[in-house]
Amino acid sequence: GVQTCALPILAAAPPATIPAESRPALVDALAEAREAELVNGERSGSWLNLGVLAVDRGDLAGAEQAIRTAQALEPRSVPAAVNLADVLRTMGREAEARTTLEEALASRPNDATLHHALGLAWVRAKDYERAETHFAEAASWAPEDPRNPLMHGLCVAQLEDPGRAVSILENGLANHPADVDLTLALVESLRPLGRLDEGLARVTALRSLRPDRPDLEQVEQQLRAELGR
C-alpha cells in the first residue's frame, strides 16, 4: 500500500528530521515491513528488499548479511550482486566489490548492468583500460542506455586518446541525438583536437532538441567566446 511504498523514503530520513511523535509509528512500520518480508523468507527478492531497507537505515552490516542471503537463494541474481557490491564499496571494501561483480559476470557474461557496474568500479580504481573494456561490453549489450557510450568515451579520453573518444561519443549520439551529457563530453574530446567549431555546431543543434535545458545557451556562448565569434 501507500504506507509500504513510503517506507524506503521514511527509513532514509535522518532521525532529526522525523517528528518525535512520528518515530514510534515509523519503528512499528519498519518492523511490520521486515516481518512481511520474512514471511517469504525463501524468496531471494524478500531478502534483497530487507537489505535495501537496511542500507536506507545505515545498517550496512545487516544489509550485507541480508543481500548475501538473497544471493545464496538465487546465485545468478544481478540485482543482488550489484546491491552487494554497492554495500561493500560503501564499507570501503572495493576489492571485494569488484570480485563480487566479476563472479556474477562469470555466469552472466552478457549482462550490461554488471559490465557497467564493474566499469564504474575500475574507474574508482583509476584503471581506465579495464574500465573501458567493460563499458564497451555494456554498450554492445544495452545500446539503448546512453550512459554506456558516455562512460566508454570518458575512459578513452582519460587514456589520452581523444580521437577514439570522439568516435565512441559520436556513435553514442547517433543513437541518442538529444543526450546532453554525451554532447558535452564530445565537445571536451574535440577540444584537444582543435575541432571546437564542431563542438559548437553540436551544442547549437542540441539547443533546438532540448528546450528544457536553458543552460545550453551559456555553453554555446562560452564556445563562441573561445572561438572569437
Tab-separated table of C-alpha atoms in Angstrom:
chain	number	residue	atom	x	y	z
A	1	GLY	CA	0.000	0.000	0.000
A	2	VAL	CA	0.947	3.678	0.134
A	3	GLN	CA	2.452	3.249	3.595
A	4	THR	CA	4.692	0.410	2.384
A	5	CYS	CA	5.797	2.388	-0.679
A	6	ALA	CA	6.756	5.321	1.527
A	7	LEU	CA	8.833	3.208	3.881
A	8	PRO	CA	12.149	3.462	1.996
A	9	ILE	CA	11.785	7.256	1.925
A	10	LEU	CA	10.969	7.440	5.617
A	11	ALA	CA	13.649	4.940	6.515
A	12	ALA	CA	16.297	7.005	4.767
A	13	ALA	CA	15.305	10.220	6.521
A	14	PRO	CA	17.759	11.462	9.189
A	15	PRO	CA	16.223	10.812	12.624
A	16	ALA	CA	16.380	14.506	13.494
A	17	THR	CA	14.054	15.332	10.585
A	18	ILE	CA	11.352	12.935	11.757
A	19	PRO	CA	8.937	14.480	14.302
A	20	ALA	CA	9.262	12.825	17.703
A	21	GLU	CA	5.595	11.890	17.723
A	22	SER	CA	6.029	10.043	14.409
A	23	ARG	CA	9.073	7.951	15.337
A	24	PRO	CA	7.250	5.159	17.233
A	25	ALA	CA	4.907	4.675	14.267
A	26	LEU	CA	7.875	4.532	11.885
A	27	VAL	CA	9.623	1.934	14.018
A	28	ASP	CA	6.428	-0.147	14.058
A	29	ALA	CA	6.017	0.216	10.289
A	30	LEU	CA	9.614	-0.841	9.659
A	31	ALA	CA	9.161	-3.850	11.926
A	32	GLU	CA	5.990	-4.803	10.063
A	33	ALA	CA	7.803	-4.483	6.736
A	34	ARG	CA	10.599	-6.723	7.981
A	35	GLU	CA	8.123	-9.315	9.246
A	36	ALA	CA	6.241	-9.227	5.941
A	37	GLU	CA	9.433	-9.934	4.022
A	38	LEU	CA	10.477	-12.691	6.405
A	39	VAL	CA	7.166	-14.473	5.813
A	40	ASN	CA	8.555	-15.046	2.328
A	41	GLY	CA	11.979	-15.893	3.691
A	42	GLU	CA	12.744	-18.401	0.951
A	43	ARG	CA	12.398	-15.736	-1.728
A	44	SER	CA	15.566	-14.011	-2.832
A	45	GLY	CA	13.678	-10.801	-3.541
A	46	SER	CA	12.419	-10.592	0.032
A	47	TRP	CA	15.947	-10.725	1.447
A	48	LEU	CA	17.097	-8.205	-1.135
A	49	ASN	CA	14.304	-5.854	-0.049
A	50	LEU	CA	15.418	-6.238	3.549
A	51	GLY	CA	18.977	-5.450	2.506
A	52	VAL	CA	17.911	-2.277	0.704
A	53	LEU	CA	15.861	-1.228	3.733
A	54	ALA	CA	18.890	-1.821	5.965
A	55	VAL	CA	21.033	0.353	3.680
A	56	ASP	CA	18.475	3.137	3.953
A	57	ARG	CA	18.772	2.963	7.739
A	58	GLY	CA	22.573	2.951	7.625
A	59	ASP	CA	22.863	-0.660	8.820
A	60	LEU	CA	25.489	-1.800	6.324
A	61	ALA	CA	26.411	-4.983	8.187
A	62	GLY	CA	22.757	-6.005	8.278
A	63	ALA	CA	22.412	-5.103	4.617
A	64	GLU	CA	25.387	-7.260	3.663
A	65	GLN	CA	24.002	-10.218	5.584
A	66	ALA	CA	20.545	-9.896	4.023
A	67	ILE	CA	21.825	-9.474	0.470
A	68	ARG	CA	24.220	-12.405	0.815
A	69	THR	CA	21.214	-14.487	1.857
A	70	ALA	CA	19.415	-13.285	-1.268
A	71	GLN	CA	22.439	-14.330	-3.335
A	72	ALA	CA	22.530	-17.762	-1.733
A	73	LEU	CA	18.876	-18.286	-2.668
A	74	GLU	CA	19.388	-17.018	-6.225
A	75	PRO	CA	23.092	-17.110	-7.171
A	76	ARG	CA	22.503	-15.636	-10.638
A	77	SER	CA	20.582	-12.613	-9.372
A	78	VAL	CA	22.017	-9.457	-10.940
A	79	PRO	CA	20.257	-7.061	-8.522
A	80	ALA	CA	21.692	-8.982	-5.570
A	81	ALA	CA	25.232	-8.829	-6.976
A	82	VAL	CA	25.030	-5.125	-7.820
A	83	ASN	CA	23.500	-4.185	-4.475
A	84	LEU	CA	26.030	-6.273	-2.563
A	85	ALA	CA	28.864	-4.614	-4.478
A	86	ASP	CA	27.406	-1.197	-3.603
A	87	VAL	CA	27.274	-2.103	0.080
A	88	LEU	CA	30.854	-3.397	0.039
A	89	ARG	CA	32.019	-0.255	-1.754
A	90	THR	CA	30.299	1.928	0.833
A	91	MET	CA	32.088	-0.041	3.538
A	92	GLY	CA	35.422	0.683	1.854
A	93	ARG	CA	35.862	-2.880	0.577
A	94	GLU	CA	36.391	-2.014	-3.089
A	95	ALA	CA	38.385	-5.135	-3.982
A	96	GLU	CA	35.609	-7.368	-2.624
A	97	ALA	CA	33.047	-5.322	-4.522
A	98	ARG	CA	34.916	-5.925	-7.790
A	99	THR	CA	35.258	-9.631	-7.023
A	100	THR	CA	31.510	-9.843	-6.389
A	101	LEU	CA	30.766	-8.334	-9.795
A	102	GLU	CA	33.393	-10.448	-11.564
A	103	GLU	CA	31.946	-13.627	-10.073
A	104	ALA	CA	28.462	-12.593	-11.193
A	105	LEU	CA	29.770	-11.881	-14.706
A	106	ALA	CA	31.252	-15.366	-14.902
A	107	SER	CA	27.728	-16.780	-15.010
A	108	ARG	CA	26.147	-13.885	-16.948
A	109	PRO	CA	28.868	-12.572	-19.294
A	110	ASN	CA	26.404	-10.701	-21.500
A	111	ASP	CA	24.750	-8.672	-18.762
A	112	ALA	CA	25.105	-4.936	-19.421
A	113	THR	CA	24.231	-3.936	-15.861
A	114	LEU	CA	27.092	-5.996	-14.446
A	115	HIS	CA	29.551	-4.699	-17.035
A	116	HIS	CA	28.540	-1.104	-16.282
A	117	ALA	CA	28.870	-1.608	-12.535
A	118	LEU	CA	32.291	-3.233	-12.922
A	119	GLY	CA	33.358	-0.446	-15.248
A	120	LEU	CA	32.492	2.092	-12.546
A	121	ALA	CA	34.442	0.037	-10.018
A	122	TRP	CA	37.552	0.160	-12.203
A	123	VAL	CA	37.073	3.910	-12.742
A	124	ARG	CA	37.175	4.367	-8.978
A	125	ALA	CA	40.428	2.381	-9.024
A	126	LYS	CA	41.652	4.661	-11.844
A	127	ASP	CA	42.232	1.640	-14.080
A	128	TYR	CA	40.705	3.154	-17.198
A	129	GLU	CA	41.884	0.414	-19.549
A	130	ARG	CA	39.895	-2.236	-17.699
A	131	ALA	CA	37.014	0.154	-17.197
A	132	GLU	CA	36.672	0.991	-20.882
A	133	THR	CA	36.553	-2.695	-21.773
A	134	HIS	CA	33.524	-3.206	-19.549
A	135	PHE	CA	31.754	-0.061	-20.769
A	136	ALA	CA	32.294	-1.205	-24.357
A	137	GLU	CA	30.694	-4.548	-23.463
A	138	ALA	CA	27.837	-2.788	-21.689
A	139	ALA	CA	27.216	-0.596	-24.742
A	140	SER	CA	27.139	-3.612	-27.034
A	141	TRP	CA	24.559	-5.422	-24.903
A	142	ALA	CA	22.456	-2.383	-23.991
A	143	PRO	CA	22.735	0.215	-26.773
A	144	GLU	CA	19.547	1.856	-25.501
A	145	ASP	CA	21.370	3.164	-22.410
A	146	PRO	CA	23.339	6.363	-23.189
A	147	ARG	CA	25.401	6.012	-20.009
A	148	ASN	CA	27.412	3.203	-21.567
A	149	PRO	CA	28.904	5.060	-24.559
A	150	LEU	CA	29.284	8.108	-22.312
A	151	MET	CA	31.434	6.275	-19.776
A	152	HIS	CA	33.270	4.385	-22.539
A	153	GLY	CA	34.184	7.650	-24.229
A	154	LEU	CA	35.213	9.341	-20.978
A	155	CYS	CA	37.509	6.432	-20.097
A	156	VAL	CA	39.171	6.526	-23.503
A	157	ALA	CA	39.631	10.287	-23.103
A	158	GLN	CA	41.365	9.606	-19.785
A	159	LEU	CA	43.715	7.319	-21.705
A	160	GLU	CA	44.642	10.379	-23.782
A	161	ASP	CA	43.151	9.066	-26.989
A	162	PRO	CA	40.760	11.904	-27.917
A	163	GLY	CA	40.323	10.725	-31.488
A	164	ARG	CA	38.931	7.364	-30.405
A	165	ALA	CA	36.899	9.040	-27.669
A	166	VAL	CA	35.287	11.280	-30.290
A	167	SER	CA	34.395	8.256	-32.414
A	168	ILE	CA	32.798	6.452	-29.456
A	169	LEU	CA	30.819	9.507	-28.357
A	170	GLU	CA	29.672	10.262	-31.906
A	171	ASN	CA	28.414	6.695	-32.238
A	172	GLY	CA	26.565	7.130	-28.946
A	173	LEU	CA	24.985	10.356	-30.193
A	174	ALA	CA	23.851	8.594	-33.364
A	175	ASN	CA	21.573	6.540	-31.104
A	176	HIS	CA	20.854	9.323	-28.593
A	177	PRO	CA	20.986	12.626	-30.503
A	178	ALA	CA	19.347	14.643	-27.716
A	179	ASP	CA	21.603	13.457	-24.893
A	180	VAL	CA	23.210	16.436	-23.191
A	181	ASP	CA	25.947	14.554	-21.323
A	182	LEU	CA	27.124	12.769	-24.470
A	183	THR	CA	27.238	16.070	-26.353
A	184	LEU	CA	29.187	17.911	-23.668
A	185	ALA	CA	31.645	15.013	-23.365
A	186	LEU	CA	32.103	15.115	-27.135
A	187	VAL	CA	32.832	18.850	-27.011
A	188	GLU	CA	35.596	18.270	-24.454
A	189	SER	CA	37.096	15.476	-26.572
A	190	LEU	CA	37.042	17.683	-29.663
A	191	ARG	CA	38.887	20.452	-27.818
A	192	PRO	CA	42.415	18.887	-27.822
A	193	LEU	CA	41.955	18.023	-31.497
A	194	GLY	CA	41.407	21.680	-32.393
A	195	ARG	CA	37.873	20.923	-33.579
A	196	LEU	CA	35.948	23.116	-31.196
A	197	ASP	CA	33.911	24.547	-34.093
A	198	GLU	CA	32.353	21.087	-34.489
A	199	GLY	CA	31.537	21.138	-30.800
A	200	LEU	CA	29.824	24.497	-31.188
A	201	ALA	CA	27.732	23.142	-34.049
A	202	ARG	CA	26.702	20.187	-31.902
A	203	VAL	CA	25.648	22.373	-28.985
A	204	THR	CA	23.758	24.776	-31.265
A	205	ALA	CA	21.827	21.878	-32.814
A	206	LEU	CA	21.169	20.359	-29.400
A	207	ARG	CA	19.559	23.560	-28.108
A	208	SER	CA	16.691	23.091	-30.572
A	209	LEU	CA	16.242	19.492	-29.428
A	210	ARG	CA	16.409	20.290	-25.716
A	211	PRO	CA	14.461	23.464	-24.944
A	212	ASP	CA	14.220	22.111	-21.375
A	213	ARG	CA	17.945	22.827	-20.913
A	214	PRO	CA	18.408	26.616	-20.900
A	215	ASP	CA	21.936	26.092	-19.534
A	216	LEU	CA	22.999	25.041	-23.038
A	217	GLU	CA	22.778	28.678	-24.125
A	218	GLN	CA	25.575	29.519	-21.697
A	219	VAL	CA	27.687	26.641	-23.039
A	220	GLU	CA	27.145	27.900	-26.574
A	221	GLN	CA	28.129	31.434	-25.584
A	222	GLN	CA	31.307	30.161	-23.916
A	223	LEU	CA	32.278	28.216	-27.023
A	224	ARG	CA	31.613	31.218	-29.259
A	225	ALA	CA	33.816	33.347	-26.995
A	226	GLU	CA	36.636	30.781	-27.199
A	227	LEU	CA	36.351	30.734	-30.980
A	228	GLY	CA	36.141	34.524	-31.194
A	229	ARG	CA	32.706	34.512	-32.780
